[in-house]
Amino acid sequence: MAESRLTPFGKKVKKRLIDMGMTQVELAERVGITTKYLSKILHGHRSGSKYMEKIKSILKMDDVA
């Protein structure tokens, strides 16, 4: 299987998680999705458009596309 790479959005999310001292598990719980689904969004396997605003809001990423 090919190596999966983070999307530009995924990289920004990872950086914010580190900056805020939050894990992907905590973020997924707060968004109301599984960690597996969150990972698929961050790697571009799912659009996650339904959850983008919530992810950005939780991570205070108002300026990020």
PDB file of C-alpha atoms in Angstrom:
ATOM      1  CA  MET A   1       0.000   0.000   0.000  1.00  0.00           C
ATOM      2  CA  ALA A   2       1.270   3.463  -0.886  1.00  0.00           C
ATOM      3  CA  GLU A   3       2.371   5.738   1.905  1.00  0.00           C
ATOM      4  CA  SER A   4      -0.351   8.161   2.885  1.00  0.00           C
ATOM      5  CA  ARG A   5       0.594  11.818   3.118  1.00  0.00           C
ATOM      6  CA  LEU A   6      -1.106  14.575   5.058  1.00  0.00           C
ATOM      7  CA  THR A   7      -2.936  17.197   3.040  1.00  0.00           C
ATOM      8  CA  PRO A   8      -1.936  20.861   3.566  1.00  0.00           C
ATOM      9  CA  PHE A   9      -4.992  21.137   5.835  1.00  0.00           C
ATOM     10  CA  GLY A  10      -3.910  17.980   7.670  1.00  0.00           C
ATOM     11  CA  LYS A  11      -0.457  19.466   8.300  1.00  0.00           C
ATOM     12  CA  LYS A  12      -2.015  22.641   9.711  1.00  0.00           C
ATOM     13  CA  VAL A  13      -4.289  20.595  11.972  1.00  0.00           C
ATOM     14  CA  LYS A  14      -1.330  18.531  13.252  1.00  0.00           C
ATOM     15  CA  LYS A  15       0.634  21.715  13.996  1.00  0.00           C
ATOM     16  CA  ARG A  16      -2.315  23.253  15.871  1.00  0.00           C
ATOM     17  CA  LEU A  17      -2.780  20.056  17.884  1.00  0.00           C
ATOM     18  CA  ILE A  18       0.865  20.231  18.950  1.00  0.00           C
ATOM     19  CA  ASP A  19       0.620  23.972  19.706  1.00  0.00           C
ATOM     20  CA  MET A  20      -2.495  23.387  21.824  1.00  0.00           C
ATOM     21  CA  GLY A  21      -1.236  20.202  23.503  1.00  0.00           C
ATOM     22  CA  MET A  22      -4.192  18.242  22.172  1.00  0.00           C
ATOM     23  CA  THR A  23      -4.194  14.741  20.672  1.00  0.00           C
ATOM     24  CA  GLN A  24      -6.020  13.556  17.557  1.00  0.00           C
ATOM     25  CA  VAL A  25      -8.092  11.346  19.851  1.00  0.00           C
ATOM     26  CA  GLU A  26      -9.241  14.388  21.862  1.00  0.00           C
ATOM     27  CA  LEU A  27      -9.991  16.336  18.693  1.00  0.00           C
ATOM     28  CA  ALA A  28     -11.999  13.470  17.191  1.00  0.00           C
ATOM     29  CA  GLU A  29     -14.005  13.125  20.417  1.00  0.00           C
ATOM     30  CA  ARG A  30     -14.778  16.848  20.471  1.00  0.00           C
ATOM     31  CA  VAL A  31     -15.776  16.841  16.795  1.00  0.00           C
ATOM     32  CA  GLY A  32     -17.913  13.723  17.314  1.00  0.00           C
ATOM     33  CA  ILE A  33     -16.126  11.443  14.838  1.00  0.00           C
ATOM     34  CA  THR A  34     -13.810   8.462  15.135  1.00  0.00           C
ATOM     35  CA  THR A  35     -10.046   8.898  15.131  1.00  0.00           C
ATOM     36  CA  LYS A  36      -9.962   6.719  12.013  1.00  0.00           C
ATOM     37  CA  TYR A  37     -12.331   9.085  10.193  1.00  0.00           C
ATOM     38  CA  LEU A  38     -10.353  12.121  11.364  1.00  0.00           C
ATOM     39  CA  SER A  39      -7.202  10.516   9.978  1.00  0.00           C
ATOM     40  CA  LYS A  40      -8.945   9.940   6.639  1.00  0.00           C
ATOM     41  CA  ILE A  41      -9.879  13.639   6.521  1.00  0.00           C
ATOM     42  CA  LEU A  42      -6.312  14.733   7.353  1.00  0.00           C
ATOM     43  CA  HIS A  43      -4.878  12.433   4.675  1.00  0.00           C
ATOM     44  CA  GLY A  44      -7.388  13.457   2.013  1.00  0.00           C
ATOM     45  CA  HIS A  45      -9.233  10.120   1.782  1.00  0.00           C
ATOM     46  CA  ARG A  46     -12.442  11.834   2.900  1.00  0.00           C
ATOM     47  CA  SER A  47     -13.436  15.463   2.310  1.00  0.00           C
ATOM     48  CA  GLY A  48     -14.802  15.860   5.830  1.00  0.00           C
ATOM     49  CA  SER A  49     -16.567  19.010   4.615  1.00  0.00           C
ATOM     50  CA  LYS A  50     -19.354  18.398   7.127  1.00  0.00           C
ATOM     51  CA  TYR A  51     -16.805  18.658   9.982  1.00  0.00           C
ATOM     52  CA  MET A  52     -14.358  21.291   8.699  1.00  0.00           C
ATOM     53  CA  GLU A  53     -15.948  24.224  10.508  1.00  0.00           C
ATOM     54  CA  LYS A  54     -16.091  22.314  13.783  1.00  0.00           C
ATOM     55  CA  ILE A  55     -12.434  21.234  13.476  1.00  0.00           C
ATOM     56  CA  LYS A  56     -11.360  24.812  12.693  1.00  0.00           C
ATOM     57  CA  SER A  57     -13.472  26.181  15.545  1.00  0.00           C
ATOM     58  CA  ILE A  58     -12.078  23.744  18.125  1.00  0.00           C
ATOM     59  CA  LEU A  59      -8.499  24.459  17.009  1.00  0.00           C
ATOM     60  CA  LYS A  60      -9.149  28.211  16.629  1.00  0.00           C
ATOM     61  CA  MET A  61      -8.089  28.077  12.971  1.00  0.00           C
ATOM     62  CA  ASP A  62     -10.316  30.905  11.692  1.00  0.00           C
ATOM     63  CA  ASP A  63      -7.818  31.973   9.031  1.00  0.00           C
ATOM     64  CA  VAL A  64      -7.104  28.526   7.569  1.00  0.00           C
ATOM     65  CA  ALA A  65      -8.656  27.316   4.322  1.00  0.00           C
TER      66      ALA A  65
END
